[in-house]
Amino acid sequence: VTRFVVIGGDAAGMSAGSVARRRDATLDIVAFERGGQTSYSACGLPYFVAGLVGGEDRLIARSPEQHRALGLEVHTRHEVVAIDTTARTVRVRDLDAGRERDESWDQLVIATGATPVRPKLPGADADGIFGIQTIDDGMVLAGWLAEQQPKTAVVVGGGYVGLEMAEAMRTRGIDVTVVERQPQPMSTLDPDMGALVGEALEGLGIKVESGVRGNEFAVTDTGRVRAVVTDQGEVAADVVVLGLGVRPNVALARDAGIAIGESGGVRVDPSMRTSAAGVFAAGDCCESWHRVSRRPVVIPLGTHANKQGRVVGINATGGAAEFPGVIGTAITKVCAYEVARTGLTEVEAAAAGIDAVAARIESTSRASYYPGATKLTVKMVAERGSGRLLGAQIVGQEGAAKRVDVVAAGIWNDMTADAFSWIDLGYAPPYSPVWDPVLVAARKVADLV
Ligand SMILES: Cc1cc2nc3c(=O)[nH]c(=O)nc-3n(C[C@H](O)[C@H](O)[C@H](O)COP(=O)(O)OP(=O)(O)OC[C@H]3O[C@@H](n4cnc5c(N)ncnc54)[C@H](O)[C@@H]3O)c2cc1C
């Protein structure tokens, strides 16, 4: 019998396990998850905390019991503490019984996700300061908010998770300030596009303190946070949510002597195999190949975790699948706004040593005369000379998020800006102007290359 062991019971790990099960009914598949749940949507946590989702069970795509019914042996509250690649075992700690045991494997997938960055600042352990990564974190925060009814919140970090959490707090009627070290929020966009997001937030009643560094958390006598102390003064906070980003959780792999890539994630080849025989990695813990910058990157997103898990499931059962890489497509909703990006920003293109040109246009989401048309700003980046489309960013109140997907398809297929500007996209006044905003932006950047 061959035994396929999964470390980490969420998107990447359980995709790998489920796909393997579908392809091979006889394989022994054993998953260890240190939390209490499997296959939950971390992406849904901001909406759960906002109170829009209902019970946390609605975020669970497949519970441990459902996985077991499909023939996967799932152990929750079990943490893998070491991997032995020679003996082909993992050391597992049963968190409830407090006991450890060794479990053998023939093939293994490391799907341990990412670890949120926690600032090493005075007061960072105070009551009322929360990170948001797992479903357990979401439940703890939602319970605390319901019980304590805070009036003011500070979100530290203006990336997409921070902004989604700021919106969640606002939806609950809490006064929110976002504290961001960079000159504008959403530093995954170019500064000119990130500034649009900052303006939108202010217009929606979320205060943004950009270019501000948090130095310390002020704490009450009872050990509760009361303010974030920044280099520009204090911002009152009954509750603080940290959105400082994540790092790949590679400790287990590193301790086992498995190669870590220059990006900081577990190094994998396109078949998702690591440097150790029989060991795969997938999801937030590993690196991906960026098809535009042609470099390994860590882009921790659920969409990649699911696909990479699928590749592992196929390859662990005798198949030959390859993960084709990523191009940095990401979308988010910030209150009434949609924020989207794909490929490289102008800043990222420069960092990758690519000579790029960029154009920004303003258009509307529907024909300008059609009721409900709203402003849409599109920025497009192309390579000077070749005209290769490198990236796009879109900010607007509707039609930004999924509009970026068509640009992603163009970049994925190495289109030039000129070729892209002629694509046969759908048009009717309720959905777009006759020249769709992404075509207008492509035309403008094509004229610059
Ligand atoms: C608030 C929030 C919003 C997000 N929104 C989006 C979005 O809109 N779109 C998008 O694409 N992505 C989004 N993401 C990212 C997405 O959730 C992750 O990329 C995805 O969950 C990664 O899946 P994973 O299986 O690699 O890791 P995880 O989901 O982190 O799962 C790893 C699992 O491994 C377990 N584990 C770790 N170490 C061990 C160990 N030693 N032993 C046993 N178990 C272990 C952990 O408990 C965890 O359950 C969001 C994330 C957050 C936190």
XYZ file of C-alpha atoms and ligand atoms in Angstrom:
502
model
C 0.000 0.000 0.000
C 1.283 3.485 -0.722
C 0.652 6.174 1.821
C 0.212 9.829 0.873
C 0.487 12.170 3.842
C -0.789 15.755 3.770
C 0.484 18.416 6.201
C -2.071 21.237 6.469
C -5.786 20.695 5.928
C -6.872 23.738 3.964
C -6.909 24.864 0.332
C -3.667 23.363 -0.996
C -3.463 20.282 1.211
C -7.041 19.137 0.875
C -7.111 19.867 -2.879
C -4.122 17.550 -3.190
C -5.792 14.903 -1.026
C -9.169 15.125 -2.749
C -7.762 14.995 -6.286
C -5.544 12.051 -5.340
C -8.557 10.232 -3.893
C -10.596 10.803 -7.058
C -7.806 9.383 -9.203
C -6.825 6.441 -7.004
C -9.322 4.664 -4.794
C -6.728 2.426 -3.139
C -4.164 4.993 -1.984
C -3.939 5.570 1.782
C -4.414 9.339 2.225
C -3.772 10.785 5.671
C -4.073 14.509 6.471
C -2.869 16.315 9.605
C -4.311 19.721 10.478
C -3.380 21.517 13.659
C -6.608 23.552 13.737
C -10.113 22.253 14.232
C -11.376 22.579 10.663
C -10.523 21.646 7.098
C -11.108 23.277 3.699
C -12.354 26.618 4.977
C -12.390 29.887 3.072
C -9.886 32.234 4.707
C -10.816 34.643 1.901
C -14.322 34.855 3.367
C -13.128 35.853 6.846
C -13.507 39.650 6.398
C -17.138 39.130 5.322
C -17.702 36.726 8.215
C -16.291 39.286 10.693
C -18.484 41.969 9.067
C -21.489 39.807 9.903
C -22.474 39.206 6.267
C -21.972 35.450 6.139
C -23.880 34.037 9.098
C -22.321 31.128 10.980
C -18.710 30.119 10.435
C -19.882 26.747 9.103
C -20.893 28.587 5.910
C -17.191 29.224 5.236
C -16.361 25.533 5.371
C -16.332 23.977 1.918
C -15.685 20.462 3.224
C -15.550 19.513 6.895
C -13.306 16.779 8.328
C -16.355 14.448 8.452
C -17.132 15.094 4.783
C -13.530 14.349 3.832
C -13.650 11.140 5.883
C -16.841 10.105 4.094
C -14.865 10.386 0.842
C -12.184 8.075 2.189
C -9.555 10.510 3.482
C -8.146 9.863 6.960
C -8.235 13.342 8.514
C -6.725 14.177 11.903
C -7.589 17.660 13.147
C -5.856 19.161 16.207
C -2.755 17.263 15.084
C 0.403 19.242 14.408
C 3.316 17.895 12.425
C 6.445 18.932 14.320
C 9.180 17.322 12.203
C 9.767 15.627 8.870
C 12.364 12.876 8.404
C 13.066 12.562 4.678
C 15.377 9.550 5.135
C 13.154 7.384 7.322
C 10.113 8.793 5.464
C 8.204 9.632 8.604
C 6.600 12.682 10.173
C 6.485 13.347 13.916
C 2.918 14.240 14.845
C 1.710 15.864 18.065
C -1.859 15.145 19.131
C -2.687 18.564 20.589
C -5.541 17.315 22.784
C -3.840 14.214 24.185
C -0.457 15.974 24.381
C 1.272 12.905 22.902
C 3.598 12.517 19.924
C 3.950 9.639 17.478
C 5.698 8.905 14.188
C 3.692 8.292 11.025
C 5.198 6.896 7.859
C 4.719 8.142 4.305
C 5.685 7.145 0.798
C 4.759 10.556 -0.576
C 4.258 13.770 1.345
C 2.856 17.213 0.605
C 3.805 20.225 2.689
C 0.825 22.602 2.618
C 1.454 24.575 5.789
C 0.334 27.950 4.419
C 1.717 31.258 5.609
C 2.388 32.928 8.944
C 1.135 36.474 9.561
C 3.795 39.059 10.322
C 3.465 40.247 13.941
C 5.290 43.446 14.829
C 7.835 43.178 17.612
C 6.606 46.420 19.175
C 6.016 47.184 22.853
C 2.466 46.237 23.825
C 1.942 43.921 20.826
C 0.628 41.150 23.096
C -2.079 43.334 24.676
C -5.690 42.204 24.802
C -7.662 43.570 21.840
C -4.926 43.097 19.191
C -5.816 40.511 16.563
C -4.295 38.858 13.539
C -6.546 37.289 10.924
C -5.336 34.199 9.131
C -7.271 31.075 10.046
C -10.940 30.388 10.642
C -10.134 30.128 14.353
C -8.738 33.710 14.251
C -11.953 34.880 12.558
C -14.155 33.240 15.190
C -12.111 34.690 18.067
C -12.267 38.215 16.597
C -15.988 38.077 15.738
C -16.784 36.799 19.261
C -14.670 39.519 20.871
C -16.299 42.295 18.802
C -19.798 41.077 19.683
C -18.947 40.917 23.392
C -16.866 44.083 23.782
C -18.671 46.385 21.316
C -15.604 48.556 20.584
C -16.170 52.055 19.193
C -12.801 52.704 17.566
C -10.551 50.420 15.547
C -7.112 50.753 14.017
C -6.048 48.493 11.193
C -2.272 48.370 10.933
C -1.302 47.784 7.304
C -3.157 48.945 4.211
C -2.798 45.893 1.991
C -5.861 44.107 0.696
C -6.450 42.077 3.870
C -6.086 45.237 5.993
C -8.529 47.161 3.812
C -11.042 44.306 3.731
C -10.852 44.200 7.526
C -11.256 47.994 7.706
C -14.437 47.650 5.691
C -15.599 44.822 7.973
C -15.153 47.062 11.030
C -16.942 49.942 9.303
C -19.825 47.631 8.387
C -20.134 46.856 12.100
C -20.448 50.594 12.808
C -16.955 50.986 14.265
C -14.861 54.130 13.617
C -11.849 52.913 11.636
C -8.384 54.321 10.955
C -5.916 52.544 8.695
C -2.273 53.149 9.598
C 0.059 52.490 6.672
C 3.817 52.992 6.502
C 3.884 53.574 2.735
C 2.768 56.935 1.268
C -0.551 55.357 0.169
C -2.554 52.203 0.877
C -2.509 49.192 -1.493
C 1.206 49.197 -2.148
C 0.633 46.297 -4.551
C -0.564 49.015 -6.957
C 1.535 51.828 -8.413
C 1.432 54.947 -6.187
C -0.865 56.878 -8.566
C -3.436 54.053 -8.520
C -3.029 53.387 -4.774
C -3.760 57.073 -4.168
C -7.185 56.576 -5.798
C -7.908 53.853 -3.248
C -6.826 56.167 -0.418
C -9.192 58.893 -1.668
C -12.022 56.383 -2.004
C -11.513 55.193 1.580
C -11.627 58.714 2.966
C -14.813 59.356 0.995
C -16.357 56.308 2.636
C -15.570 57.392 6.169
C -12.452 55.287 6.768
C -9.552 57.456 7.918
C -6.188 56.719 6.357
C -2.915 57.693 8.030
C -0.366 57.019 5.289
C 3.366 57.455 5.563
C 3.016 56.819 9.280
C 5.002 54.309 11.297
C 3.501 52.530 14.307
C 6.016 52.509 17.154
C 4.148 51.052 20.063
C 0.742 49.979 21.386
C -0.480 51.998 24.374
C -2.062 49.659 26.919
C -4.451 50.275 29.864
C -3.777 49.146 33.448
C -5.916 46.086 32.766
C -3.690 45.065 29.843
C -5.988 46.194 27.061
C -4.923 48.146 23.998
C -6.120 51.770 23.995
C -4.127 53.399 21.169
C -1.541 52.884 18.481
C 1.387 55.204 19.095
C 2.859 56.367 15.793
C 5.722 58.672 14.848
C 3.023 61.292 14.292
C 0.988 60.901 17.466
C -1.537 58.536 19.036
C -4.523 56.989 17.281
C -7.184 55.771 19.730
C -8.124 52.118 19.352
C -10.457 49.880 21.358
C -9.420 47.136 18.970
C -6.452 46.674 16.616
C -6.374 44.370 13.602
C -3.002 43.534 12.092
C -2.765 43.323 8.324
C 0.974 43.385 7.882
C 1.190 40.600 5.379
C 2.372 37.036 5.667
C 5.501 34.976 5.201
C 5.611 31.444 3.850
C 5.495 28.931 6.693
C 8.660 27.014 5.814
C 10.046 26.069 9.238
C 9.206 22.346 8.941
C 10.678 22.108 5.453
C 13.810 24.050 6.352
C 14.432 21.946 9.483
C 14.126 18.834 7.319
C 16.855 20.116 4.993
C 14.455 20.839 2.125
C 15.600 23.693 -0.123
C 14.044 27.132 0.388
C 14.034 29.422 -2.651
C 15.433 32.936 -2.882
C 11.873 34.302 -2.605
C 11.545 32.762 0.869
C 9.096 30.011 -0.102
C 9.790 26.276 -0.365
C 11.506 25.736 -3.703
C 9.493 23.608 -6.126
C 9.750 22.567 -9.756
C 6.745 22.890 -12.086
C 5.481 19.477 -10.910
C 5.446 20.935 -7.362
C 8.228 18.578 -6.229
C 10.660 19.909 -3.613
C 14.365 19.103 -3.360
C 13.550 15.963 -1.296
C 12.456 12.774 -3.083
C 8.764 12.023 -2.645
C 8.033 15.404 -1.051
C 5.743 17.950 -2.720
C 4.817 21.448 -1.540
C 1.810 23.578 -2.502
C 0.047 26.805 -1.562
C 1.186 29.802 0.472
C 4.253 27.982 1.844
C 5.952 27.631 -1.542
C 7.142 29.837 -4.334
C 5.675 30.186 -7.817
C 7.170 31.037 -11.177
C 6.158 34.519 -12.363
C 5.581 34.276 -16.086
C 6.127 37.984 -16.765
C 9.101 38.872 -14.550
C 10.503 35.352 -15.079
C 11.447 35.067 -11.441
C 10.308 32.897 -8.542
C 7.876 34.792 -6.325
C 5.731 34.251 -3.268
C 2.174 35.360 -4.004
C 0.017 33.852 -1.269
C -3.438 33.537 -2.818
C -6.139 30.922 -2.573
C -6.491 30.664 -6.311
C -2.887 29.403 -6.634
C -3.180 27.126 -3.577
C -6.104 25.250 -5.122
C -4.422 24.799 -8.495
C -1.073 23.770 -7.016
C -2.836 21.269 -4.746
C -4.521 19.809 -7.807
C -1.149 19.422 -9.570
C 0.190 17.565 -6.526
C -2.856 15.293 -6.389
C -2.353 14.338 -10.033
C 1.409 13.788 -9.725
C 1.119 11.798 -6.494
C -1.085 9.332 -8.351
C 1.106 8.672 -11.373
C 0.087 11.671 -13.499
C 2.288 14.332 -15.066
C 0.771 17.748 -14.383
C 2.657 21.040 -14.285
C 1.716 24.279 -12.561
C 2.220 26.863 -15.300
C 3.010 29.793 -12.988
C 1.341 33.026 -11.988
C 1.068 36.545 -13.369
C 0.085 38.421 -10.209
C -3.645 38.771 -10.813
C -5.445 39.925 -7.670
C -8.765 41.612 -6.996
C -10.423 43.017 -3.943
C -13.456 44.996 -2.853
C -12.973 48.046 -0.656
C -16.394 49.290 0.361
C -17.984 50.653 -2.824
C -14.778 50.194 -4.829
C -13.279 47.354 -6.822
C -9.499 47.207 -7.017
C -7.784 44.964 -9.534
C -4.327 44.235 -10.836
C -2.619 41.711 -13.088
C 0.904 41.252 -14.433
C 3.483 43.810 -13.344
C 2.972 47.351 -12.124
C 5.239 50.087 -13.460
C 7.255 49.871 -10.218
C 7.547 46.068 -10.451
C 8.560 46.196 -14.115
C 11.396 48.588 -13.231
C 12.462 46.329 -10.350
C 12.539 43.377 -12.772
C 14.818 45.378 -15.067
C 12.221 45.643 -17.846
C 12.099 48.867 -19.871
C 8.412 49.722 -19.642
C 5.962 52.416 -20.642
C 2.649 53.099 -18.930
C -0.595 54.876 -19.760
C -3.524 55.762 -17.531
C -7.001 56.525 -18.788
C -10.333 57.411 -17.271
C -13.504 55.970 -18.693
C -16.846 54.684 -17.453
C -18.161 51.288 -16.426
C -21.204 51.561 -18.730
C -21.984 53.860 -21.683
C -21.691 57.328 -20.156
C -25.375 58.085 -20.887
C -26.645 54.825 -19.376
C -27.994 55.132 -15.785
C -25.521 54.071 -13.123
C -22.352 54.608 -15.175
C -19.408 55.216 -12.824
C -15.808 56.282 -13.304
C -13.233 53.597 -14.082
C -9.499 54.296 -14.077
C -7.287 51.881 -16.000
C -3.505 51.886 -16.039
C -1.689 49.658 -18.477
C 1.998 48.814 -18.669
C 3.794 47.480 -21.758
C 7.378 46.697 -22.710
C 9.090 49.411 -24.697
C 10.047 48.229 -28.146
C 8.322 44.832 -28.241
C 4.980 46.246 -27.105
C 4.418 43.134 -24.957
C 1.608 43.731 -22.490
C 3.111 43.596 -18.987
C 0.348 44.560 -16.605
C -2.844 46.396 -15.790
C -4.447 48.010 -12.754
C -8.089 49.024 -12.569
C -9.899 50.998 -9.855
C -13.579 51.892 -9.961
C -16.972 51.371 -8.424
C -18.082 48.594 -10.739
C -16.628 46.448 -13.441
C -13.011 46.782 -12.338
C -12.502 43.448 -10.628
C -13.582 40.993 -13.272
C -12.629 43.278 -16.181
C -8.996 42.687 -15.254
C -9.430 39.010 -16.117
C -9.564 39.684 -19.836
C -6.272 41.571 -19.567
C -4.873 38.639 -17.573
C -5.778 36.329 -20.447
C -3.958 38.645 -22.854
C -0.828 38.793 -20.693
C -0.936 35.035 -20.092
C -0.829 34.540 -23.844
C 1.971 37.071 -24.433
C -0.157 39.509 -26.434
C 1.142 42.915 -27.426
C -0.783 46.008 -26.338
C -1.598 46.696 -29.975
C -3.032 43.215 -30.624
C -4.964 43.404 -27.364
C -6.525 46.746 -28.295
C -8.353 45.027 -31.187
C -9.844 42.105 -29.218
C -13.502 41.369 -29.915
C -14.999 42.164 -26.497
C -18.719 42.327 -25.835
C -20.444 45.681 -25.935
C -23.881 46.916 -24.936
C -24.547 50.261 -23.189
C -25.466 48.754 -19.770
C -22.093 46.948 -19.605
C -19.466 49.149 -21.221
C -18.773 52.107 -23.489
C -18.417 51.139 -27.157
C -14.646 51.142 -26.681
C -14.197 49.154 -23.504
C -11.899 50.931 -20.975
C -9.294 48.135 -21.215
C -9.171 48.557 -25.007
C -8.776 52.323 -24.673
C -5.916 51.884 -22.203
C -4.244 49.268 -24.419
C -4.470 51.623 -27.401
C -2.933 54.459 -25.431
C -0.019 52.404 -24.139
C 0.481 50.811 -27.590
C 1.001 54.310 -28.987
C 3.827 54.884 -26.481
C 5.899 51.741 -27.073
C -8.416 37.549 5.479
C -7.932 36.860 4.231
C -8.517 37.142 3.009
C -8.080 36.502 1.847
N -8.685 36.796 0.646
C -8.264 36.171 -0.488
C -8.894 36.422 -1.730
O -9.842 37.218 -1.809
N -8.436 35.775 -2.842
C -7.403 34.870 -2.789
O -7.041 34.288 -3.818
N -6.794 34.603 -1.602
C -7.201 35.220 -0.469
N -6.597 34.942 0.731
C -5.443 34.020 0.745
C -5.892 32.565 0.839
O -6.747 32.398 1.917
C -4.658 31.691 0.987
O -3.816 31.913 -0.103
C -5.010 30.213 1.050
O -5.781 29.923 2.166
C -3.724 29.385 1.084
O -4.028 28.048 1.227
P -2.978 27.065 1.871
O -3.663 25.729 1.940
O -1.688 27.168 1.187
O -2.699 27.640 3.325
P -3.701 27.893 4.539
O -5.060 28.202 4.091
O -3.016 28.842 5.442
O -3.729 26.463 5.247
C -2.619 25.923 5.864
C -3.117 25.022 6.957
O -2.026 24.296 7.479
C -2.172 24.170 8.868
N -0.841 23.924 9.401
C 0.240 24.761 9.348
N 1.311 24.154 9.903
C 0.909 22.925 10.279
C 1.575 21.839 10.911
N 2.856 21.897 11.234
N 0.858 20.710 11.171
C -0.465 20.645 10.829
N -1.135 21.644 10.254
C -0.453 22.769 9.974
C -2.795 25.489 9.290
O -3.494 25.358 10.508
C -3.737 25.791 8.119
O -5.061 25.346 8.336
C -7.025 35.563 1.913
C -6.437 35.274 3.153
C -6.869 35.904 4.305
C -6.223 35.570 5.610
